[in-house]
């Protein structure tokens, strides 16, 4: 069997879909379904079980798994409950790392571009302890992911035992189907698509930094299909371990993202700019751009979808249809 933590979530449910498409129905999801309709992310999938996170360690006892794909986390960059985030994002990850190590099970886990903080130290996925210790995450979520990366790196540096394959993936700005339960953490495209389609003005943030135009804050936007391809490649390539950026390597502006949505619908752009909320101004990233050389040198050659092609696929296959779910 394969275990996907966070498998009812955004990236996780897309991974489950890819596993099913590849002929794997022996998939177990660890997640909360809640009351907000997150089950719809899995409504078209075949599963063995859905295990609540609180029961995971008991469930693992005596199990034999082909791999653990650990994507479950509190991923909101605005999260403020330090104890809950630490328990969920770090301590559970540590338990899974120890279990995978003891049972010789591959572990592929989600890190985050949020570990890079404001980007002042660059976006190089150097997994050495020295390089990682220079990073300064700007929010609780990024810190919790960074702390786990540091722990893995320290075990590597000390030559301690690890799972037969381990891979940490620093996801950049992922967007695509099944992100609808994420509320304010959805991509701007998903949040604003109904406005685009209805002809209403789409609101983007003004810039509060000299030299950067309104709407020109830039992110490395990556379509979820590309992320899933990387994960599936790792599952098929057990000789590869390491910490890898997962982005396109090309920063694009939020304005570019929304213009691509208008183009996908053949609609006239209508964008207005609003002040950024005070509470996020000091922790807002104005630029992220992954360096993907290490992933490519490790053998990945699946390529990355251009922003315009990704938006066109997302709009045409999901957002502009009655059923938006994969």
XYZ file of C-alpha atoms in Angstrom:
326
model
C 0.000 0.000 0.000
C 0.870 3.646 -0.349
C 0.101 6.223 2.360
C -0.667 9.813 1.364
C -0.982 12.181 4.322
C -3.018 15.255 3.491
C -4.517 13.129 0.718
C -7.886 14.887 0.831
C -6.185 18.254 0.424
C -5.094 20.121 -2.658
C -1.812 18.559 -3.766
C -2.567 15.304 -1.968
C -5.815 14.620 -3.812
C -4.097 15.293 -7.125
C -1.405 12.775 -6.163
C -4.103 10.231 -5.278
C -5.696 10.847 -8.692
C -2.367 10.230 -10.430
C -1.809 7.035 -8.442
C -5.275 5.778 -9.415
C -4.605 6.697 -13.053
C -1.376 4.686 -12.836
C -3.360 1.648 -11.693
C -2.788 1.964 -7.950
C -5.998 1.529 -5.949
C -4.146 0.398 -2.804
C -3.943 3.958 -1.499
C -4.606 5.004 2.096
C -5.262 8.656 2.893
C -4.518 10.245 6.261
C -6.522 13.448 6.616
C -9.478 15.291 8.117
C -12.518 15.532 5.844
C -14.268 18.152 7.957
C -17.609 19.717 7.096
C -16.613 22.012 4.234
C -16.994 19.480 1.445
C -13.339 18.487 1.223
C -14.530 14.930 0.518
C -15.301 16.096 -3.031
C -11.553 16.149 -3.701
C -11.662 12.356 -3.371
C -15.153 11.655 -4.717
C -13.816 10.223 -8.000
C -11.037 8.198 -6.400
C -10.593 4.624 -5.219
C -9.104 4.193 -1.732
C -8.449 1.520 0.848
C -9.121 3.755 3.869
C -9.096 7.272 5.276
C -7.267 7.416 8.608
C -7.704 10.365 11.001
C -4.321 11.915 11.867
C -4.772 11.184 15.577
C -4.996 7.463 14.768
C -2.109 7.322 12.302
C 0.635 5.990 14.563
C -1.579 3.172 15.826
C -2.616 2.403 12.253
C 1.031 2.210 11.142
C 1.900 -0.363 13.765
C 2.813 -3.585 11.976
C 2.046 -2.214 8.497
C 4.062 -2.774 5.366
C 4.031 0.147 2.925
C 5.655 0.808 -0.429
C 6.102 4.507 0.404
C 4.825 7.402 2.495
C 3.978 10.635 0.680
C 3.725 13.145 3.509
C 1.820 16.234 2.396
C -0.381 16.803 5.439
C 0.219 20.077 7.277
C -1.291 23.308 8.465
C -0.253 25.219 5.366
C -1.755 28.650 6.025
C 1.003 31.256 6.042
C -1.247 33.330 8.341
C -1.482 30.605 11.033
C -0.766 31.909 14.536
C -1.292 28.912 16.882
C 2.340 27.988 17.438
C 1.664 24.892 19.512
C -0.792 23.444 17.003
C 1.449 24.174 14.014
C 4.486 22.696 15.753
C 2.613 19.529 16.722
C 1.036 19.106 13.287
C 3.866 20.153 11.006
C 6.982 19.162 12.921
C 6.279 16.491 15.520
C 4.085 14.358 13.259
C 6.722 14.650 10.527
C 9.365 13.467 12.991
C 7.277 10.452 13.935
C 6.840 9.545 10.276
C 10.564 10.008 9.620
C 11.419 7.682 12.499
C 8.825 5.099 11.412
C 10.015 5.141 7.784
C 13.614 4.828 8.952
C 12.864 1.894 11.272
C 10.753 0.108 8.644
C 12.888 0.920 5.570
C 10.040 2.734 3.803
C 10.683 5.597 1.331
C 9.533 9.018 2.544
C 8.649 11.866 0.198
C 7.620 14.945 2.160
C 6.455 18.490 1.534
C 8.711 21.331 2.535
C 7.954 24.824 1.253
C 9.334 27.902 -0.459
C 8.186 29.715 2.689
C 11.403 28.418 4.286
C 13.310 31.009 2.226
C 11.715 33.945 4.009
C 11.991 37.228 2.120
C 14.404 35.674 -0.382
C 17.349 37.774 0.754
C 19.432 34.595 1.124
C 18.368 33.403 -2.330
C 16.350 30.369 -3.396
C 19.083 27.764 -3.695
C 17.954 24.333 -2.468
C 21.355 23.601 -0.927
C 20.594 20.922 1.675
C 23.768 21.408 3.702
C 23.367 22.455 7.319
C 25.426 25.577 6.723
C 23.197 26.766 3.896
C 19.943 25.923 5.651
C 20.967 27.759 8.817
C 21.203 31.002 6.845
C 17.501 30.931 5.967
C 15.059 33.046 7.971
C 11.399 32.088 7.401
C 8.978 34.970 7.873
C 5.977 33.048 9.208
C 5.116 30.192 11.547
C 4.322 27.777 8.732
C 7.650 28.383 6.985
C 9.545 27.986 10.261
C 7.884 24.639 11.032
C 8.871 23.294 7.613
C 12.383 24.708 7.904
C 12.909 23.073 11.288
C 12.118 19.654 9.822
C 14.473 20.255 6.871
C 17.204 21.110 9.380
C 16.580 17.931 11.338
C 16.852 15.751 8.236
C 19.980 17.621 7.101
C 21.603 17.106 10.505
C 20.963 13.353 10.315
C 22.510 13.304 6.846
C 25.552 15.263 8.060
C 26.051 12.876 10.984
C 25.695 9.802 8.810
C 22.704 8.623 10.795
C 20.277 6.076 9.443
C 17.503 7.429 7.198
C 14.752 5.883 5.066
C 16.065 4.073 1.949
C 14.772 7.040 -0.051
C 13.970 10.451 1.375
C 13.038 13.548 -0.575
C 11.960 16.941 0.703
C 10.122 19.104 -1.821
C 10.152 22.880 -1.494
C 6.928 23.714 -3.299
C 6.613 27.217 -4.684
C 3.218 28.742 -5.603
C 1.158 25.731 -6.614
C -2.252 26.229 -8.230
C -4.798 23.973 -9.880
C -7.930 21.873 -9.351
C -9.087 20.793 -5.879
C -7.736 23.849 -4.079
C -11.218 25.232 -3.439
C -11.416 24.288 0.257
C -8.389 26.444 1.089
C -10.333 29.695 1.460
C -7.991 32.682 1.593
C -5.051 30.354 0.880
C -6.434 29.455 -2.567
C -4.544 30.833 -5.536
C -5.592 34.308 -6.633
C -6.775 32.740 -9.885
C -9.230 30.409 -8.121
C -10.418 33.144 -5.747
C -11.021 35.694 -8.488
C -12.139 33.501 -11.388
C -15.860 34.117 -10.903
C -15.155 37.867 -11.033
C -13.164 37.390 -14.241
C -15.977 35.418 -15.846
C -18.679 37.851 -14.704
C -16.794 40.907 -15.939
C -16.365 42.341 -12.461
C -13.143 44.101 -11.548
C -10.457 41.782 -10.189
C -8.665 43.187 -7.169
C -4.909 42.778 -6.784
C -2.652 44.270 -4.138
C -0.968 47.588 -4.572
C 2.767 47.573 -4.086
C 4.118 49.037 -0.866
C 7.721 48.739 -1.948
C 9.598 51.322 -3.968
C 10.518 50.260 -7.483
C 7.808 47.583 -7.765
C 4.615 48.436 -9.619
C 1.137 47.561 -8.390
C 0.350 43.961 -9.276
C 3.972 43.277 -10.203
C 4.755 41.279 -7.066
C 6.173 38.069 -8.518
C 5.878 34.400 -7.687
C 7.108 31.167 -9.160
C 3.660 29.845 -10.100
C 3.645 26.107 -10.795
C 0.688 24.054 -12.012
C -0.233 21.167 -9.736
C 0.163 18.665 -12.603
C 3.872 19.516 -12.708
C 4.202 18.967 -8.953
C 2.478 15.587 -9.231
C 4.809 14.593 -12.074
C 7.820 15.243 -9.847
C 6.355 13.128 -7.044
C 5.480 10.273 -9.404
C 9.003 10.414 -10.838
C 10.499 10.141 -7.360
C 8.323 7.135 -6.581
C 9.622 5.492 -9.756
C 13.247 6.502 -9.044
C 14.089 5.211 -5.552
C 17.799 5.923 -6.024
C 17.169 9.676 -5.759
C 17.173 11.339 -2.345
C 17.628 14.974 -1.371
C 16.014 18.346 -0.819
C 14.653 19.857 -4.025
C 12.914 23.022 -5.137
C 9.723 22.335 -7.075
C 8.934 25.380 -9.183
C 9.251 26.441 -12.804
C 12.354 28.568 -12.288
C 10.553 31.606 -13.764
C 8.930 34.290 -11.608
C 5.791 35.855 -13.047
C 3.612 38.668 -11.725
C 0.129 38.386 -10.269
C -0.928 40.675 -13.106
C 0.449 38.142 -15.621
C -1.556 35.412 -13.897
C -4.830 37.281 -14.168
C -4.169 38.470 -17.716
C -3.706 34.818 -18.677
C -7.133 34.058 -17.176
C -8.755 36.834 -19.206
C -7.010 35.533 -22.310
C -8.229 31.982 -21.620
C -11.807 33.283 -21.634
C -11.289 35.750 -24.467
C -12.372 38.551 -22.109
C -11.258 42.163 -21.733
C -9.009 42.685 -18.661
C -10.527 44.612 -15.752
C -8.053 44.896 -12.860
C -8.040 47.340 -9.945
C -5.472 47.648 -7.170
C -6.222 47.775 -3.443
C -4.099 48.390 -0.357
C -2.423 45.349 1.134
C -3.742 44.601 4.655
C -1.527 46.047 7.358
C -1.147 42.712 9.147
C 0.677 41.048 6.258
C 2.747 43.916 4.857
C 5.821 43.154 6.935
C 5.799 39.445 6.099
C 4.823 39.646 2.430
C 7.161 38.120 -0.144
C 7.547 40.344 -3.202
C 9.581 37.864 -5.233
C 10.086 34.115 -5.311
C 11.845 32.158 -8.020
C 13.057 28.616 -7.620
C 16.389 27.255 -8.715
C 15.656 23.831 -10.175
C 19.155 22.775 -11.255
C 19.497 20.155 -8.523
C 16.234 18.484 -9.476
C 17.270 18.382 -13.125
C 20.761 17.110 -12.281
C 19.133 14.337 -10.257
C 17.557 13.163 -13.495
C 14.151 14.829 -13.650
C 13.350 15.827 -17.232
C 9.559 16.191 -17.122
C 9.694 19.930 -17.813
C 7.309 22.581 -16.519
C 4.138 24.045 -17.987
C 4.235 27.731 -18.973
C 2.005 30.048 -16.962
C -0.242 30.765 -19.943
C -0.674 27.087 -20.840
C -1.299 26.130 -17.215
C -3.946 28.810 -16.745
C -5.613 27.828 -20.008
C -5.766 24.185 -18.880
C -7.033 25.075 -15.403
C -9.732 27.382 -16.758
C -10.819 25.151 -19.643
C -10.741 21.818 -17.831
C -11.957 22.853 -14.386
C -12.771 26.450 -13.407
C -15.096 27.160 -16.327
C -17.009 23.899 -15.932
C -19.940 22.926 -13.669
C -17.772 20.269 -12.013
C -14.493 21.887 -10.996
C -13.046 18.843 -9.252
C -10.449 16.406 -10.558
